[in-house]
mmCIF file of the C-alpha atoms, coordinates in Angstrom:
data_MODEL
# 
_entry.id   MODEL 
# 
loop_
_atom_site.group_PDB 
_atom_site.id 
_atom_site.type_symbol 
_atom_site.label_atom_id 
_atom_site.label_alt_id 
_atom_site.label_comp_id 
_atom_site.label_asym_id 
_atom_site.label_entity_id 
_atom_site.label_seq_id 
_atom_site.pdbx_PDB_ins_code 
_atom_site.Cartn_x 
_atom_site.Cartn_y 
_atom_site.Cartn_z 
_atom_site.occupancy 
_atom_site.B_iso_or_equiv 
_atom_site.pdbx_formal_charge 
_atom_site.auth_seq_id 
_atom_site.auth_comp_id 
_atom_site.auth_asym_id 
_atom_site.auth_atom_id 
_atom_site.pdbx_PDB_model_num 
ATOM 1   C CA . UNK A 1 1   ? 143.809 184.030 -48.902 1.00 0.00 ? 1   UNK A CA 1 
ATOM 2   C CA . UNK A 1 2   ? 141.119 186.271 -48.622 1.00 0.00 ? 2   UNK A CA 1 
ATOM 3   C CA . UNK A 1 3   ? 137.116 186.543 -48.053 1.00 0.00 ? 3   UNK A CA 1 
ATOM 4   C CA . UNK A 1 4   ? 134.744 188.776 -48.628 1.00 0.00 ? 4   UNK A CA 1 
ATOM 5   C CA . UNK A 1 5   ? 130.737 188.938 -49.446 1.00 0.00 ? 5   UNK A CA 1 
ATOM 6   C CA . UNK A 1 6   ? 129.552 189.940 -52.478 1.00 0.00 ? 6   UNK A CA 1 
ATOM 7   C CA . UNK A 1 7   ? 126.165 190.222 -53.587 1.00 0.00 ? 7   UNK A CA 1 
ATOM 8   C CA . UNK A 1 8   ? 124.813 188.089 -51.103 1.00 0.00 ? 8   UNK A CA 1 
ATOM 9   C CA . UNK A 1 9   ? 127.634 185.634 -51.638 1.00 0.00 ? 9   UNK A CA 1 
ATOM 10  C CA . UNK A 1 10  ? 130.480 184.693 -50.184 1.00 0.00 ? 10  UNK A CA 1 
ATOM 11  C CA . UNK A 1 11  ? 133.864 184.627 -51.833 1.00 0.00 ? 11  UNK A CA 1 
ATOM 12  C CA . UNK A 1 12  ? 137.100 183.545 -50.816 1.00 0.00 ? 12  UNK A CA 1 
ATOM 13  C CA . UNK A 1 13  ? 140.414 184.368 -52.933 1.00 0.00 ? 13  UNK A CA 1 
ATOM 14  C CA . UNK A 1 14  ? 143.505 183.739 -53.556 1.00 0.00 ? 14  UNK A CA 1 
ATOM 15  C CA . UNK A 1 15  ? 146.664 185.276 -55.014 1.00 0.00 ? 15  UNK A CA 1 
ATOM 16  C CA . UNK A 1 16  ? 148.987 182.746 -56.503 1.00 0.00 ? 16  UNK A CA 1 
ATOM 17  C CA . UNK A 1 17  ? 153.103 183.238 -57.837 1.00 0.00 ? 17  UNK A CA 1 
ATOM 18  C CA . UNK A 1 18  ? 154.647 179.771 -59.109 1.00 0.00 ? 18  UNK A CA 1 
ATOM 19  C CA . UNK A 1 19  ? 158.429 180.035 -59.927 1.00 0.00 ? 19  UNK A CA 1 
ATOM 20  C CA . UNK A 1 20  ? 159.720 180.548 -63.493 1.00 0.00 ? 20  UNK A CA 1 
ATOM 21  C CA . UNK A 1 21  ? 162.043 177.699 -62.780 1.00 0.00 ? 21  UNK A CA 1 
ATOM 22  C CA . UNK A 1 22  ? 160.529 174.418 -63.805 1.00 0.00 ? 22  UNK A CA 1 
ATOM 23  C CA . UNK A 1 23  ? 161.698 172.565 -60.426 1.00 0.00 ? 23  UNK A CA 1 
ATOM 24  C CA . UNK A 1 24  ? 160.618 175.311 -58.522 1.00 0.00 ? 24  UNK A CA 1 
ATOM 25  C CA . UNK A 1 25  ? 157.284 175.418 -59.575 1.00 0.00 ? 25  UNK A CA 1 
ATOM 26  C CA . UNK A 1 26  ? 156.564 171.405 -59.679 1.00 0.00 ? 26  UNK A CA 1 
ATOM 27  C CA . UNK A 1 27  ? 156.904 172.200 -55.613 1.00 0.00 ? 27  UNK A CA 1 
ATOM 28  C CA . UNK A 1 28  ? 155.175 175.055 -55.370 1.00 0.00 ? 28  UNK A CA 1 
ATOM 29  C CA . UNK A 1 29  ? 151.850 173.542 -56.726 1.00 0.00 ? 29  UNK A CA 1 
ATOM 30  C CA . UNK A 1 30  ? 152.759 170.624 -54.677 1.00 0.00 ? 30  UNK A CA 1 
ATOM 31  C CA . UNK A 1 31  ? 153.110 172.693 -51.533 1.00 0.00 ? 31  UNK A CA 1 
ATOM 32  C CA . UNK A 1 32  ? 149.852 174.203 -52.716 1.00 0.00 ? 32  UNK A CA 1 
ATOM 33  C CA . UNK A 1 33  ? 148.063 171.441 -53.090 1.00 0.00 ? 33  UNK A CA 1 
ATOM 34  C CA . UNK A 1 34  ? 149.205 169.820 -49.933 1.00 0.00 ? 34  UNK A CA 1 
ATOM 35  C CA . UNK A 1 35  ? 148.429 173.018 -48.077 1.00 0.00 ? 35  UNK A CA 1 
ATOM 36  C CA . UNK A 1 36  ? 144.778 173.194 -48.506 1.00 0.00 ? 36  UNK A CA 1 
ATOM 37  C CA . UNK A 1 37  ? 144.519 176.788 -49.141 1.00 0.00 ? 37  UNK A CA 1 
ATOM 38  C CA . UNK A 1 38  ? 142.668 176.956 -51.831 1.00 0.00 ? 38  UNK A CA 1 
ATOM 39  C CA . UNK A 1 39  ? 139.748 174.465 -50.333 1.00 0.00 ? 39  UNK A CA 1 
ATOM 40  C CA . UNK A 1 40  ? 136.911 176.883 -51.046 1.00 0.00 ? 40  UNK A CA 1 
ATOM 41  C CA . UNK A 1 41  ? 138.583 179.170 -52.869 1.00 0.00 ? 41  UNK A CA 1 
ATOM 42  C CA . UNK A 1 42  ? 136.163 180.987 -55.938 1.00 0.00 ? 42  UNK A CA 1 
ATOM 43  C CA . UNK A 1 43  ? 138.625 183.015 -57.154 1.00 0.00 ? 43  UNK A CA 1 
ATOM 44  C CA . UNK A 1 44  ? 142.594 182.719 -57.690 1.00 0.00 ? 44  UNK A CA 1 
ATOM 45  C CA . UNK A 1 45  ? 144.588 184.977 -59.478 1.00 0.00 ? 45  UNK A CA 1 
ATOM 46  C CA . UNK A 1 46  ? 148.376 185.004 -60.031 1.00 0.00 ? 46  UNK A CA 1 
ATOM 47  C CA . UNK A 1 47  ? 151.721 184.821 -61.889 1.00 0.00 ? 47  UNK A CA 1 
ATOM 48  C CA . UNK A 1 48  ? 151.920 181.577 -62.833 1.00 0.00 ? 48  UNK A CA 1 
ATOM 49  C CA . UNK A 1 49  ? 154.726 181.703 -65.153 1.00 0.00 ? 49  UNK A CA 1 
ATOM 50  C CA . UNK A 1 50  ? 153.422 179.081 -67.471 1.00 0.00 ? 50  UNK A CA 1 
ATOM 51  C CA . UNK A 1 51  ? 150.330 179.481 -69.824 1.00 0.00 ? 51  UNK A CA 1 
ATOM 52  C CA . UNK A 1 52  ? 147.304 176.544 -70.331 1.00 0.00 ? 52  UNK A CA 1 
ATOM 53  C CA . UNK A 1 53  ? 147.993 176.425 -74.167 1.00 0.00 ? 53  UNK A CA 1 
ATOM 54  C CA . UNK A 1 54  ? 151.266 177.292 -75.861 1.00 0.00 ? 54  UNK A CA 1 
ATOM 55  C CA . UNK A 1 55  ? 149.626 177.680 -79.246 1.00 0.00 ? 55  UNK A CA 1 
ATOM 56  C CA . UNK A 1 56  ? 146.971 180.340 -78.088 1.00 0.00 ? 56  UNK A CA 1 
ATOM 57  C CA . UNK A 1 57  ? 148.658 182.022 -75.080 1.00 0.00 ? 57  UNK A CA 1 
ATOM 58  C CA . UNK A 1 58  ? 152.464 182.490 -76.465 1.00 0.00 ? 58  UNK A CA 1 
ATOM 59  C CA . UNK A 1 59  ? 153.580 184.679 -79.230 1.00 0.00 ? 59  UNK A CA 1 
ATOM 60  C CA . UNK A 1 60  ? 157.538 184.099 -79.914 1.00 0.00 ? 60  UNK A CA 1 
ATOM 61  C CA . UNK A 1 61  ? 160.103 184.893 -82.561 1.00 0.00 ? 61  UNK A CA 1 
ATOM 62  C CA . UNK A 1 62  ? 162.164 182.198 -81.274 1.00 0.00 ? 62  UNK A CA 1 
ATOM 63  C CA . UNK A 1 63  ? 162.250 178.582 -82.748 1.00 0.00 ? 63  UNK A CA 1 
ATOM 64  C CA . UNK A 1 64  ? 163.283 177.295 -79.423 1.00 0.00 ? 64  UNK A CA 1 
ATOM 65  C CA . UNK A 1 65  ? 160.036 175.499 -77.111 1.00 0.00 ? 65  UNK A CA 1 
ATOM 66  C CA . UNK A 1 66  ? 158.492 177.843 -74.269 1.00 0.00 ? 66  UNK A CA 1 
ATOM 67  C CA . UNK A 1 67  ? 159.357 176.475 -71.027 1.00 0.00 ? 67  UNK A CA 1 
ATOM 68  C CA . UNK A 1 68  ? 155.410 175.185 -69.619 1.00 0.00 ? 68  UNK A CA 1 
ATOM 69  C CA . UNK A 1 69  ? 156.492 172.304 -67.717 1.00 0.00 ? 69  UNK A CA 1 
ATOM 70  C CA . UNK A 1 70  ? 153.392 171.459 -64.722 1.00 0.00 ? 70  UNK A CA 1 
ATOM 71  C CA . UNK A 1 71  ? 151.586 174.046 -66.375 1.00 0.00 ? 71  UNK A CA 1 
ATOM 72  C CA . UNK A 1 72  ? 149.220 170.499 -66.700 1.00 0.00 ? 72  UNK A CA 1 
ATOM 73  C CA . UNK A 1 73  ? 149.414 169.963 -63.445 1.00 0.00 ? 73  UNK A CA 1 
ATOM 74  C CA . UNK A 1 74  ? 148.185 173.386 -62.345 1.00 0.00 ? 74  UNK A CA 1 
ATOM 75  C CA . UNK A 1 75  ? 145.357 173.569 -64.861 1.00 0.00 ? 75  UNK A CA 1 
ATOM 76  C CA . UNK A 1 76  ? 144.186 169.609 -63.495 1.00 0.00 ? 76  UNK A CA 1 
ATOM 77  C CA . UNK A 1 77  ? 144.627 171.388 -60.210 1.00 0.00 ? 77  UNK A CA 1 
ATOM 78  C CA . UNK A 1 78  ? 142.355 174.306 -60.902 1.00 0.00 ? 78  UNK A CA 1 
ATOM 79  C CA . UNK A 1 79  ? 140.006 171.921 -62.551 1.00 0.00 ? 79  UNK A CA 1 
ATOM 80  C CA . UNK A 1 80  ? 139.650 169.718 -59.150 1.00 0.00 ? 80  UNK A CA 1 
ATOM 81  C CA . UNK A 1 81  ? 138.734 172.920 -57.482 1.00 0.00 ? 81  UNK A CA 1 
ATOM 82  C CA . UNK A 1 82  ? 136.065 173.747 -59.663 1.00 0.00 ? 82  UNK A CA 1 
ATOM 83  C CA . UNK A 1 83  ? 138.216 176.628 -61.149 1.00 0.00 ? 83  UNK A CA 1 
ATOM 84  C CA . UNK A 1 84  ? 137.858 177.964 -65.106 1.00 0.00 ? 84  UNK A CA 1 
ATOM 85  C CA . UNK A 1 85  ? 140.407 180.310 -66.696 1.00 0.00 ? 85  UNK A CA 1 
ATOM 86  C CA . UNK A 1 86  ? 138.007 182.765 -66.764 1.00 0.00 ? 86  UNK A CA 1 
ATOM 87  C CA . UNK A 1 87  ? 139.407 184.836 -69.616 1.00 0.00 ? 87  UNK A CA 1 
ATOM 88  C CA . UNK A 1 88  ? 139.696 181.911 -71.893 1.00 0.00 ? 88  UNK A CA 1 
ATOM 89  C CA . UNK A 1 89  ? 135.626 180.988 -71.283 1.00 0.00 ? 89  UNK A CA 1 
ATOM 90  C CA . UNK A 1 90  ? 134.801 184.704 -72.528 1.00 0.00 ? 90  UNK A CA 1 
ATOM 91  C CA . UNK A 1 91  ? 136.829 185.125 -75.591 1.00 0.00 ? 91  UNK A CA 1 
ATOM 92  C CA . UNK A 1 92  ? 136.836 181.324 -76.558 1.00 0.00 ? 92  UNK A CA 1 
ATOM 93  C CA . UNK A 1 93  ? 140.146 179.913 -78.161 1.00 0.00 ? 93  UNK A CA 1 
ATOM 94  C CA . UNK A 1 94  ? 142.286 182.807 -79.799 1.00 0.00 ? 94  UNK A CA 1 
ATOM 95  C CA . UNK A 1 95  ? 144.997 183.822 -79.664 1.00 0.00 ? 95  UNK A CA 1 
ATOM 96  C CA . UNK A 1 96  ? 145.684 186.257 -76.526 1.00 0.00 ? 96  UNK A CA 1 
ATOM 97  C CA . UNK A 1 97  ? 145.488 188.758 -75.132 1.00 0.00 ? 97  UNK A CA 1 
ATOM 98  C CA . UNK A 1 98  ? 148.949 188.856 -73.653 1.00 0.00 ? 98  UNK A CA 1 
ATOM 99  C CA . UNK A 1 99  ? 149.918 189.872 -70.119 1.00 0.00 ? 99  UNK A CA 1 
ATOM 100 C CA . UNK A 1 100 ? 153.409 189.392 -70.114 1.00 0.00 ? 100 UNK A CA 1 
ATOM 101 C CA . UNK A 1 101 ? 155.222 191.742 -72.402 1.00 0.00 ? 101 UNK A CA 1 
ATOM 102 C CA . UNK A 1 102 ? 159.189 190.981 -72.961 1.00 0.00 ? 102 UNK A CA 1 
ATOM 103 C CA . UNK A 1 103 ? 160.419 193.460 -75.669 1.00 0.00 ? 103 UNK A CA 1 
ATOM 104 C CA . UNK A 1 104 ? 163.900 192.770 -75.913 1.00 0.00 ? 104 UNK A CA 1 
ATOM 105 C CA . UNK A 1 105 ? 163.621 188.808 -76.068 1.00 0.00 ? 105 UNK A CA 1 
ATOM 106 C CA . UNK A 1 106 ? 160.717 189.499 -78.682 1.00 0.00 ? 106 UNK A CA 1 
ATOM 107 C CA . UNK A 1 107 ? 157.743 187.474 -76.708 1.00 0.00 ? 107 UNK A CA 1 
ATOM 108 C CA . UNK A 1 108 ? 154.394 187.508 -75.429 1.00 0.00 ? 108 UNK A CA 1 
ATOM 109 C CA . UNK A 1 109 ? 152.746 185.558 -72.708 1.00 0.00 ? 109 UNK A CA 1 
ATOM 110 C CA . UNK A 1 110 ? 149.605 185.061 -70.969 1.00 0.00 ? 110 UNK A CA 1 
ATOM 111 C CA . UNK A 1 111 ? 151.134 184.100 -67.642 1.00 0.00 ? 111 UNK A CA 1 
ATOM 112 C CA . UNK A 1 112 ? 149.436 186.595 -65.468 1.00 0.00 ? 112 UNK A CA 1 
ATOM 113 C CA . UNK A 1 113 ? 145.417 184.664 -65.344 1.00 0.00 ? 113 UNK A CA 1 
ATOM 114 C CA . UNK A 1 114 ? 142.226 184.916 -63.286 1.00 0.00 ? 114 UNK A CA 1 
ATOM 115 C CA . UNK A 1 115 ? 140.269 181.712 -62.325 1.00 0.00 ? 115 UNK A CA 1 
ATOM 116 C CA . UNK A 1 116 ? 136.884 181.557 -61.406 1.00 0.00 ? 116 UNK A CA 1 
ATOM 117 C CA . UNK A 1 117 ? 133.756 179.103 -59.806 1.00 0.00 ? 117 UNK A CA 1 
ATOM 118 C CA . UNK A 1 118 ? 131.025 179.512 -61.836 1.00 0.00 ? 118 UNK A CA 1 
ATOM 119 C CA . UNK A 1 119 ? 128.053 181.019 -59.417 1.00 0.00 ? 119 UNK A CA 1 
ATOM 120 C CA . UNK A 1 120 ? 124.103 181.010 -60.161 1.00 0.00 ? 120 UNK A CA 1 
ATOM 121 C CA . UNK A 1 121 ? 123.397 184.829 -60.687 1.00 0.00 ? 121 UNK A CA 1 
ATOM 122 C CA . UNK A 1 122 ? 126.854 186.198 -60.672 1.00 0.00 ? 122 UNK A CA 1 
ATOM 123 C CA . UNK A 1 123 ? 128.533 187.181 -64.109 1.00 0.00 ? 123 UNK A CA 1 
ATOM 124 C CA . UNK A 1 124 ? 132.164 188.311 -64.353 1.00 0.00 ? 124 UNK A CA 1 
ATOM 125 C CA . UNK A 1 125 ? 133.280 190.396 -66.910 1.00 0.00 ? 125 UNK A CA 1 
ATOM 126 C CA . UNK A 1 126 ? 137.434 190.055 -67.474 1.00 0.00 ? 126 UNK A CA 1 
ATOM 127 C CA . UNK A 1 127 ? 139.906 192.293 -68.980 1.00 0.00 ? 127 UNK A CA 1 
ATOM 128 C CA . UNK A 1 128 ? 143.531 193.314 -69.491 1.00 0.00 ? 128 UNK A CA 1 
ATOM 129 C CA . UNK A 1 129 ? 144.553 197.073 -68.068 1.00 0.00 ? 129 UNK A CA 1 
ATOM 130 C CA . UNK A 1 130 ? 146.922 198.719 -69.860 1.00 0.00 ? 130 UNK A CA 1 
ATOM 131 C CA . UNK A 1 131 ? 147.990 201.410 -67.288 1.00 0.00 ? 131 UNK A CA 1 
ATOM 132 C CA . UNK A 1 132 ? 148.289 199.884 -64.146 1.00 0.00 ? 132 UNK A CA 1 
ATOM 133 C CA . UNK A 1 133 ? 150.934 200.559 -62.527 1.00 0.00 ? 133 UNK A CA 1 
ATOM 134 C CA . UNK A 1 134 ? 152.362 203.333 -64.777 1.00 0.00 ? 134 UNK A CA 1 
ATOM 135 C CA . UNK A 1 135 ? 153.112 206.947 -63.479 1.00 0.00 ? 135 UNK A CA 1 
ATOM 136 C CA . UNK A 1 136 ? 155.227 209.436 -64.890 1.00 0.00 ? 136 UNK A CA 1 
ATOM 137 C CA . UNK A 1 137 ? 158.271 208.026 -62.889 1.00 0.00 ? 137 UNK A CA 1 
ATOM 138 C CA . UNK A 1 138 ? 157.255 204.420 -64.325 1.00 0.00 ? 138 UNK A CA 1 
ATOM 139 C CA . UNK A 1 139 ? 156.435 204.431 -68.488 1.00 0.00 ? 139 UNK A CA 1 
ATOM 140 C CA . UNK A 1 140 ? 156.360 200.679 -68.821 1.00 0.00 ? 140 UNK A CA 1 
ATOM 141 C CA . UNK A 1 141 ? 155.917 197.637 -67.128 1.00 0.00 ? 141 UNK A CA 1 
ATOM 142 C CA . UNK A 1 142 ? 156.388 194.157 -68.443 1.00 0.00 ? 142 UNK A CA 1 
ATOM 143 C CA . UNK A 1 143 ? 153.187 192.765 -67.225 1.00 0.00 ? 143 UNK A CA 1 
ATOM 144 C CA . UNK A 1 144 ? 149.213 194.022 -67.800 1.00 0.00 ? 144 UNK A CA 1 
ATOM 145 C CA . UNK A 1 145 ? 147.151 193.632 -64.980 1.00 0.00 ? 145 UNK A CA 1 
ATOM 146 C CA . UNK A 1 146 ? 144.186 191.307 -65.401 1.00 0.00 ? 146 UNK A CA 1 
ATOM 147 C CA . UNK A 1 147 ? 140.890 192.639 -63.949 1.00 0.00 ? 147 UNK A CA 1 
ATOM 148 C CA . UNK A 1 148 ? 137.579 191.051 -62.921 1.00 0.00 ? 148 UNK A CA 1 
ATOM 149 C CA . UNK A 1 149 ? 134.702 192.621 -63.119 1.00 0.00 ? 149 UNK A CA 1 
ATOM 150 C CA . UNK A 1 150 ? 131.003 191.027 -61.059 1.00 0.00 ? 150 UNK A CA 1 
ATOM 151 C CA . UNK A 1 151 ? 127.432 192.137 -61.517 1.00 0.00 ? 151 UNK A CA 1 
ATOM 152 C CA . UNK A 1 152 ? 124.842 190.569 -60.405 1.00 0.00 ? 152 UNK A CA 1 
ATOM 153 C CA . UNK A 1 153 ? 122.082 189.453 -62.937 1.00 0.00 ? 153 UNK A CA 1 
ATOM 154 C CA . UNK A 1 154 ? 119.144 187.064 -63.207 1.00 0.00 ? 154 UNK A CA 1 
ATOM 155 C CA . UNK A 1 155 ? 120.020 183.903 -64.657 1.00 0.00 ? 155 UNK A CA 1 
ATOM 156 C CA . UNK A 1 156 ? 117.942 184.806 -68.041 1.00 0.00 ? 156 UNK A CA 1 
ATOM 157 C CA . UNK A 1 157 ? 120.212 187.656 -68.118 1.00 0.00 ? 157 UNK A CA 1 
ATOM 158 C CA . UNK A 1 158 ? 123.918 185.809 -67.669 1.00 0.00 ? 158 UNK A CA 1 
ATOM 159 C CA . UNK A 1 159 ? 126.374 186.248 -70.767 1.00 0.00 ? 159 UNK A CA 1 
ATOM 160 C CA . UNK A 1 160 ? 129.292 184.189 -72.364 1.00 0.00 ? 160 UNK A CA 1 
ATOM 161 C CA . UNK A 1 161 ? 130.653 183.610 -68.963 1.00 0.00 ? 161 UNK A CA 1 
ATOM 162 C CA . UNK A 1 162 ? 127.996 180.308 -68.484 1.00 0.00 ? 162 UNK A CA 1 
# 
């Protein structure tokens, strides 16, 4: 975890990776909700190798069922903390944007999110980067960075993020 001050504010954050194995990431949120850390926390971020809504954040050419098991359990877990997928409350429910790009096994996920605590005066602006991590050593990467962007407005001001 980390804090910082923005705008007057202060903000505490957290980076989160839960295991692509099922098991494995039943006791990870357990360990994290057991732990405490993210008491406070107004913004967590991470690889969370499942996705809130198959139908809107998977794109497949398989017939066989995404693996999402405790992705409930997260997003309940989020939701105690006062935590919104923030992308999701900007673009509404479509389909995407994807994250997680897997050529060869023909799929598309949006594992990789950014939560949020709504704040009086703060508005964050979310998007998925392209190039990050790319150089001319590195042409492709399986997963798109997810940024978050905060201004500071007047609450007449605020945008789809309320």
């Amino acid at each position: 975890c980390a804090s910082f001050a923005a705008f007057g504010t202060k903000h505490k954050c957290a980076s989160v990776y839960l295991p692509p194995v099922p098991s494995e990431r039943s006791t990870a949120i357990s360990q994290i909700e057991s732990s405490g850390s993210l008491d406070g926390c107004t913004i967590v971020g991470g690889d969370f190798n499942c996705v809130p809504e198959c139908a809107l954040d998977t794109l497949r050419h398989s017939d066989a069922p995404y693996s999402n098991a405790y992705s409930l359990e997260w997003e309940a877990l989020m939701s105690e903390h006062g935590l919104h997928d923030q992308l999701r409350k900007q673009r509404g429910r479509v389909k995407g944007p994807f994250t997680c790009l897997r050529a060869g096994a023909g799929s598309a996920t949006r594992i990789d999110r950014i939560y949020i605590k709504n704040s009086a005066g703060l508005q964050w602006d979310m998007g998925i980067e392209d190039t990050f991590g790319l150089s001319p050593n590195r042409t492709h990467t399986d997963h798109r960075a997810v940024s978050a962007c905060c201004t500071q407005v007047g609450i007449e001001e605020r945008g789809k993020d309320v």
